[in-house]
Short mmCIF file of C-alpha atoms in Angstrom, two decimals:
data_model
loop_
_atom_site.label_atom_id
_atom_site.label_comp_id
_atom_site.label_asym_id
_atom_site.label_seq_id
_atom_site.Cartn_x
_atom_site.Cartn_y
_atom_site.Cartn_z
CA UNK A 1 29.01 -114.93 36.94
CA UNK A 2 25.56 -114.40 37.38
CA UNK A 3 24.78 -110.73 35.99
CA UNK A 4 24.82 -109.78 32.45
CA UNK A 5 24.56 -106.66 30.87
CA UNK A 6 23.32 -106.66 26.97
CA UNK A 7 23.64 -104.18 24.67
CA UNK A 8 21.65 -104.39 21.46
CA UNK A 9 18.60 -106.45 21.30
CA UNK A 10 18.01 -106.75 17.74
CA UNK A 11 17.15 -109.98 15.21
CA UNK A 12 19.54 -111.88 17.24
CA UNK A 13 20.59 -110.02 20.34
CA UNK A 14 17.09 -109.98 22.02
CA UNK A 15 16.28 -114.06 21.89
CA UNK A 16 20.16 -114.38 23.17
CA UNK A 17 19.46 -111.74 25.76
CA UNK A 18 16.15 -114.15 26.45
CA UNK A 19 17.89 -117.50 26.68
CA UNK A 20 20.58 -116.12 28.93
CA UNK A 21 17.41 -115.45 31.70
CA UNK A 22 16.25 -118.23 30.68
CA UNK A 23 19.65 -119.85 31.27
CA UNK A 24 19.39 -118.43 35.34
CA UNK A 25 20.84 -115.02 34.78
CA UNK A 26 20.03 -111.58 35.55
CA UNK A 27 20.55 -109.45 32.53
CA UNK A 28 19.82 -106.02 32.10
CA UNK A 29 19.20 -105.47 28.90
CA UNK A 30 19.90 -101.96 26.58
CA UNK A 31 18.44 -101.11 22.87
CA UNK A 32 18.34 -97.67 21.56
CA UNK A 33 14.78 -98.84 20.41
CA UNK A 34 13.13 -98.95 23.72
CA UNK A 35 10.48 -101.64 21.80
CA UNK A 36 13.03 -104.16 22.16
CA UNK A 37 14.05 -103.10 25.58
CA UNK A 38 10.69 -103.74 26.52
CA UNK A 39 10.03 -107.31 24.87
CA UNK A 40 12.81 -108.09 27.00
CA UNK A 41 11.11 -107.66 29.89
CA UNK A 42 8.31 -109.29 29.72
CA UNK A 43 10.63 -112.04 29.14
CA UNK A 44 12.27 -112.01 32.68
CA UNK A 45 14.72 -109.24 32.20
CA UNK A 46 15.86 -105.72 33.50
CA UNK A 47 15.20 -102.64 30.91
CA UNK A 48 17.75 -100.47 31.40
CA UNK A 49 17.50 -96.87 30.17
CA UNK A 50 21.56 -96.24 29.10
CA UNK A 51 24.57 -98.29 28.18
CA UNK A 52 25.63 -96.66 31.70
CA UNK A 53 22.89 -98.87 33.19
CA UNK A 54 23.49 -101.50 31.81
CA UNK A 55 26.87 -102.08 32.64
CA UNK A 56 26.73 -101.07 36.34
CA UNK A 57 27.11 -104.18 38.55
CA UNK A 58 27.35 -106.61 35.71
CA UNK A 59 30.04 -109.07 35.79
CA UNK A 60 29.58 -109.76 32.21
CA UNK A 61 29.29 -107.50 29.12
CA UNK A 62 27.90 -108.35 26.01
CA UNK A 63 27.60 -106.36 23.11
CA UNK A 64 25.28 -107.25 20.12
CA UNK A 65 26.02 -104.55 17.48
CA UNK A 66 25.53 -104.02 13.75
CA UNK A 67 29.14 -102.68 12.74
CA UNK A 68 32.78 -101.69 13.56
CA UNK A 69 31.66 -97.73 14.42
CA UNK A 70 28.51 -98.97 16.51
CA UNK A 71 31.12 -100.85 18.83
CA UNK A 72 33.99 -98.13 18.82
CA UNK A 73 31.27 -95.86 20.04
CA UNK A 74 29.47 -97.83 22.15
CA UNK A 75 32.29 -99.78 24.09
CA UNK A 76 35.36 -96.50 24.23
CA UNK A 77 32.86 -93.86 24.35
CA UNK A 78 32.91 -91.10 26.84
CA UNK A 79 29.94 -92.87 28.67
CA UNK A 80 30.59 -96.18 27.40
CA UNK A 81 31.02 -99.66 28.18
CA UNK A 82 35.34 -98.92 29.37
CA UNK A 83 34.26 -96.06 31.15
CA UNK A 84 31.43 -97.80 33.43
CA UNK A 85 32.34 -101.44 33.35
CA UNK A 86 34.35 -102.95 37.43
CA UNK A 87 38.20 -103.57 36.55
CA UNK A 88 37.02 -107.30 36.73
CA UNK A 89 34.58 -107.31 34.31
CA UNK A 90 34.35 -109.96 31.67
CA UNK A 91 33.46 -107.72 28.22
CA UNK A 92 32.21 -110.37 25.14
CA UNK A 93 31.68 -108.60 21.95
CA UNK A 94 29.64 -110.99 19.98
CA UNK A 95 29.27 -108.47 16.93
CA UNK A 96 30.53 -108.87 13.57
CA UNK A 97 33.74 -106.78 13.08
CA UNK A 98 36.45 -105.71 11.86
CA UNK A 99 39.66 -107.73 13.28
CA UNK A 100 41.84 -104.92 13.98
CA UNK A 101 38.70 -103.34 15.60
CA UNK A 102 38.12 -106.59 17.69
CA UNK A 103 42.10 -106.15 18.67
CA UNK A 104 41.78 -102.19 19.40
CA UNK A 105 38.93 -103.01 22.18
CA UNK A 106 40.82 -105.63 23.72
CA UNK A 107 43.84 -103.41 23.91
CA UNK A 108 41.57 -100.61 25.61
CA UNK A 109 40.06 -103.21 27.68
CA UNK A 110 43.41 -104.51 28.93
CA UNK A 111 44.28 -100.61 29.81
CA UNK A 112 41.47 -100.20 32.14
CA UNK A 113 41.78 -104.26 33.43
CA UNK A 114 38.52 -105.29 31.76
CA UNK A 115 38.60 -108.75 30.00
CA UNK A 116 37.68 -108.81 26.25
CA UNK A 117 36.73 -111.38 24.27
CA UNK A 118 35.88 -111.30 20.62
CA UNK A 119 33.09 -113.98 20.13
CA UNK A 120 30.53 -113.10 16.83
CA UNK A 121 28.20 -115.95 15.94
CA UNK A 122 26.62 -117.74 12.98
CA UNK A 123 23.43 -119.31 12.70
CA UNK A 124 21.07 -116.54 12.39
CA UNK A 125 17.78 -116.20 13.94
CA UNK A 126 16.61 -119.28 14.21
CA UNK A 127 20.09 -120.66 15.79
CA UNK A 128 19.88 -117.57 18.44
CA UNK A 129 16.27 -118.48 19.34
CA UNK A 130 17.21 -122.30 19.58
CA UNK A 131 20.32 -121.11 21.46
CA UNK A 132 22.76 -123.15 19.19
CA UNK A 133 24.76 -120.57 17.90
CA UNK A 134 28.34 -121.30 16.65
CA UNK A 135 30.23 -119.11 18.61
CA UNK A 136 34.09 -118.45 17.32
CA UNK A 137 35.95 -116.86 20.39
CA UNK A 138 39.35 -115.02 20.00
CA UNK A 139 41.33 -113.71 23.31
CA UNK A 140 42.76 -115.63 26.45
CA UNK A 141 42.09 -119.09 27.39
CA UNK A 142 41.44 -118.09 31.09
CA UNK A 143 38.55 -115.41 29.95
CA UNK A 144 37.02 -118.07 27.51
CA UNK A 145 36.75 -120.80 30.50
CA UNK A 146 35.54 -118.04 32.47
CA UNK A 147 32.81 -117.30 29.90
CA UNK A 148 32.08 -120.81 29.31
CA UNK A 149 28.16 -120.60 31.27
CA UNK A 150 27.91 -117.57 29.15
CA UNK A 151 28.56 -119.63 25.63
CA UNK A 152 26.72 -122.40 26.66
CA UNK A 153 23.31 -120.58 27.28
CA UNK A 154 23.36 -119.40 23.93
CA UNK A 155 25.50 -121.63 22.27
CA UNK A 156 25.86 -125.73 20.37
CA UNK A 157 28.93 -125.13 18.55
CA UNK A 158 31.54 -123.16 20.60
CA UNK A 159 35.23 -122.88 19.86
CA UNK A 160 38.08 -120.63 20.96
CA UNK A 161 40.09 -119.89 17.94
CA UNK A 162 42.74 -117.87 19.36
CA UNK A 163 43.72 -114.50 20.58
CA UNK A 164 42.17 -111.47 20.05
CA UNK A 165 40.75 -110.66 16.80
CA UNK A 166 41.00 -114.29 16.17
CA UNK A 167 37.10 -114.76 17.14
CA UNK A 168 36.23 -112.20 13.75
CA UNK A 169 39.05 -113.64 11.59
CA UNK A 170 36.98 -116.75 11.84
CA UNK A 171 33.52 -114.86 11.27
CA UNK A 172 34.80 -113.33 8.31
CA UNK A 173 35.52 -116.98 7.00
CA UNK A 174 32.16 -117.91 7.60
CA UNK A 175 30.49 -115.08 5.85
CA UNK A 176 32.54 -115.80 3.08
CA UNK A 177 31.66 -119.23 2.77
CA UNK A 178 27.94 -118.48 3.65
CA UNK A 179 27.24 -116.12 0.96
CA UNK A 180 28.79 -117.91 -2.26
CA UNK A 181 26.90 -120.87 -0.90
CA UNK A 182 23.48 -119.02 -0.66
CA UNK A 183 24.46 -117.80 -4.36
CA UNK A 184 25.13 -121.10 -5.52
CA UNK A 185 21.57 -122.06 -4.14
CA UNK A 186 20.16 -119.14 -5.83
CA UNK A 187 21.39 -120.58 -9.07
CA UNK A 188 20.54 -124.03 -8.46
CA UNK A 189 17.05 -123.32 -8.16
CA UNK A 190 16.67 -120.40 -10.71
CA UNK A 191 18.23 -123.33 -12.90
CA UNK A 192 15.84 -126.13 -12.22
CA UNK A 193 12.81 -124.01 -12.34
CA UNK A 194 13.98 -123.08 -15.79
CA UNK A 195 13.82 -126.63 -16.30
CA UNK A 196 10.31 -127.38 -15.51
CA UNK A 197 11.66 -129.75 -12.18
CA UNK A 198 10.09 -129.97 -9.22
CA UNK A 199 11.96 -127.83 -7.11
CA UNK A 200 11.10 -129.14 -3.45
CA UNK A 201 11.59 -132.63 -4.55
CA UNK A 202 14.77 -131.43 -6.32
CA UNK A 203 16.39 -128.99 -2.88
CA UNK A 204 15.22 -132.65 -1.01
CA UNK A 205 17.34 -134.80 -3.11
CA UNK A 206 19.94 -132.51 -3.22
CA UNK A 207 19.94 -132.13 0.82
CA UNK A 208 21.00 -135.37 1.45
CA UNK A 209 24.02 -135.86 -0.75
CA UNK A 210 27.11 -134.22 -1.25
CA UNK A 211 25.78 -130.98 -1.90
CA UNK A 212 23.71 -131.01 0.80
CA UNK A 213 24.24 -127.73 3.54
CA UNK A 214 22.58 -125.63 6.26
CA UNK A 215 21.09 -123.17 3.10
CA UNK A 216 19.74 -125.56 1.55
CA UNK A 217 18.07 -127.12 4.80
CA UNK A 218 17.48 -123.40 6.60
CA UNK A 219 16.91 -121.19 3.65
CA UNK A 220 15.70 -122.96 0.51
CA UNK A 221 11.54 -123.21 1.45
CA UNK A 222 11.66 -119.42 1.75
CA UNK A 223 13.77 -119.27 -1.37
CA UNK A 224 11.29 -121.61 -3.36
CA UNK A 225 8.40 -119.30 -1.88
CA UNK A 226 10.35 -115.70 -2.96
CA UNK A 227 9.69 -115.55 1.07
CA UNK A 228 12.55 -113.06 2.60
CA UNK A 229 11.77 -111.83 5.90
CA UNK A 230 15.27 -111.13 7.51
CA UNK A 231 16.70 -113.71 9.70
CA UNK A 232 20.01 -111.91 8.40
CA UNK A 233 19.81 -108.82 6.37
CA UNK A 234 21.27 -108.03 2.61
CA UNK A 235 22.57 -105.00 4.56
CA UNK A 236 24.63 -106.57 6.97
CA UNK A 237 26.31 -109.39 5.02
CA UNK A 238 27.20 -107.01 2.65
CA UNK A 239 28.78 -104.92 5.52
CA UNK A 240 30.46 -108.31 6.20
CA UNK A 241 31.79 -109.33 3.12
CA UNK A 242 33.41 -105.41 3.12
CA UNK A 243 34.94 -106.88 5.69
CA UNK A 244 36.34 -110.13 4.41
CA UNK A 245 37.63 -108.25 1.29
CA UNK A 246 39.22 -105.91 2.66
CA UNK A 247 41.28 -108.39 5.17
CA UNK A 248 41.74 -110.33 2.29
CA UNK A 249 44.00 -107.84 0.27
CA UNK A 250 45.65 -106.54 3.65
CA UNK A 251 46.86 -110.21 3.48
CA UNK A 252 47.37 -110.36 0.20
CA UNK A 253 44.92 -113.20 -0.88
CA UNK A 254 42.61 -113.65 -3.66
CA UNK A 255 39.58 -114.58 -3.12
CA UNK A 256 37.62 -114.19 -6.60
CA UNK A 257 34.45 -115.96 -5.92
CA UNK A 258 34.14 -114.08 -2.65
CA UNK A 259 34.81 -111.33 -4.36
CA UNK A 260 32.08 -111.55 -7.01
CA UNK A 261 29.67 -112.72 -4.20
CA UNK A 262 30.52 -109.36 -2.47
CA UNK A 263 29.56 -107.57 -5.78
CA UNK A 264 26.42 -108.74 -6.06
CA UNK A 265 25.29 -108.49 -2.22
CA UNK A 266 26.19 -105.10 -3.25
CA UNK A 267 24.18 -104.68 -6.26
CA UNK A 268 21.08 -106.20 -4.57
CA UNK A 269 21.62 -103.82 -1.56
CA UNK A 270 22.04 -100.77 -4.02
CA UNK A 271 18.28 -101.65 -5.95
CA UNK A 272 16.71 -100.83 -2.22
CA UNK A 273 16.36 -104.08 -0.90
CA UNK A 274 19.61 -104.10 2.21
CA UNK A 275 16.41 -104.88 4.63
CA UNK A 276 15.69 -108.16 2.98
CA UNK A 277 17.33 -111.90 4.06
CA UNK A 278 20.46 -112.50 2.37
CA UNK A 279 19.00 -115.48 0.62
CA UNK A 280 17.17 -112.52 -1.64
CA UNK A 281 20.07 -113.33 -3.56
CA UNK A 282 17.95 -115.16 -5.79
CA UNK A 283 16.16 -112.15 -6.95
CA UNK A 284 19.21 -110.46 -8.71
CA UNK A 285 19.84 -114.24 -10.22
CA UNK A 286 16.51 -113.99 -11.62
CA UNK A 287 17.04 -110.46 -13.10
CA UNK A 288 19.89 -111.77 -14.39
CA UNK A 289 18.35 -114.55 -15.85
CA UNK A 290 16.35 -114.54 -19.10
CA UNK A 291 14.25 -117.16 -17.67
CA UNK A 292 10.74 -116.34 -16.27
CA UNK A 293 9.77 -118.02 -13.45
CA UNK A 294 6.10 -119.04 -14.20
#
């Protein structure tokens, strides 16, 4: 497999687009901000003007979208992905979305004899430009070994989970678990300022013991220096913990941390500021807060 077509070069599509030339393929790449389409080529790939394009010749697929509607639309559309994409094309949708969505475009794939994997990623921008994602794959164990030069261009941490829809499941998991932990960061060090302690030496300290995680090492420095240029924006994890709350009742489990983490992702999102990192948490802990930070 040595053609790729990629669809969405955003915060993390374009420097996975960019390791995959990087990586020996040919990718054509598709944004529906021709900017991005551009940067792309001057990085060694193919602009391509339409999804249509983009997914002429390719023997691999890979969508990089914001939301459950952006891939309906983009993959089963009347001049989509389905409808242009060789019967033995490999389709990878490494979006965040909805499981049953994830299980609906494998089920249209399998129609038309295109191979679908669900395969969204965590380890935001800096893990797509490093290209050591953690990739969580859902659908058949012949299409993951067949995507396995795929994963590993963009890729450190890459598991197949199970079937379709499997691949999200997992995702959802993660931005659970991401979120109350970027919370729980936010407190920490709304709580030690308050304190008068030396924050860095404090989030240092911390880092190597038990409580010691990948916000804390990725996310705190911008934290400590109210710095939030997106790597992953408010917007999208709260689109994401919509997500994991909703499959969460569906299944009938209660999740009441996640819950309240969704709330306030909300919240933060609603005062204006859904184009921010998700670590701007820490501003709605410090409105919260009758502390002021000096």
């Amino acid at each position: 497999m040595s053609t790729v077509g990629f669809i969405g070069l955003g915060i993390m599509g374009l420097p996975m687009a960019a390791n995959l030339v990087k990586a020996g393929f040919e990718v054509a790449g598709y944004n529906r901000s021709p900017g991005k389409i551009a940067k792309l080529a001057e990085q060694g790939g193919t602009a391509a003007g339409s999804v249509a394009e983009a997914v002429r010749g390719a023997d691999v697929v890979i969508t990089m979208l914001p939301d459950s509607p952006d891939v309906q639309a983009v993959v089963l559309g009347e001049d989509g992905v389905l409808a242009n994409a060789a019967s033995s094309t490999l389709l990878i949708d490494m979006s965040t979305i909805r499981p049953d969505v994830a299980r609906e475009v494998a089920a249209a794939g399998a129609e038309r004899g295109v191979r679908v994997l669900d395969a969204p990623v965590s380890g935001g921008e800096a893990g797509a430009i490093e290209g050591n994602l953690s990739i969580m794959v859902g659908g058949a164990d012949d299409d993951f070994a067949a995507a396995a030069s795929v994963f590993d261009a963009v890729g450190g941490t890459i598991v197949h989970v199970g079937p379709a829809g499997a691949g999200q499941t997992v995702k959802a998991a993660n931005q659970l678990i991401v979120a109350g932990t970027i919370e729980l960061v936010a407190e920490s060090i709304v709580f030690l300022e308050a304190h008068g302690v030396d924050t860095e030496a404090a989030v240092k300290v911390l880092a190597g013991g038990l409580a010691g995680n990948r916000i804390l090492e990725r996310k705190a420095a911008g934290m400590l220096a109210r710095e939030f240029t997106p790597g992953f924006r408010v917007e999208l994890h709260d689109k994401d913990l919509g997500i994991v709350t909703s499959a969460a009742r569906e299944a009938g489990v209660t999740i009441p941390l996640g819950a309240l983490a969704a709330q306030l992702m909300g919240a933060l999102k609603a005062q204006g500021h859904g184009g921010l990192d998700h670590s701007a948490l820490l501003k709605l802990v410090e409105q919260l807060s009758t502390h002021d930070k000096a």
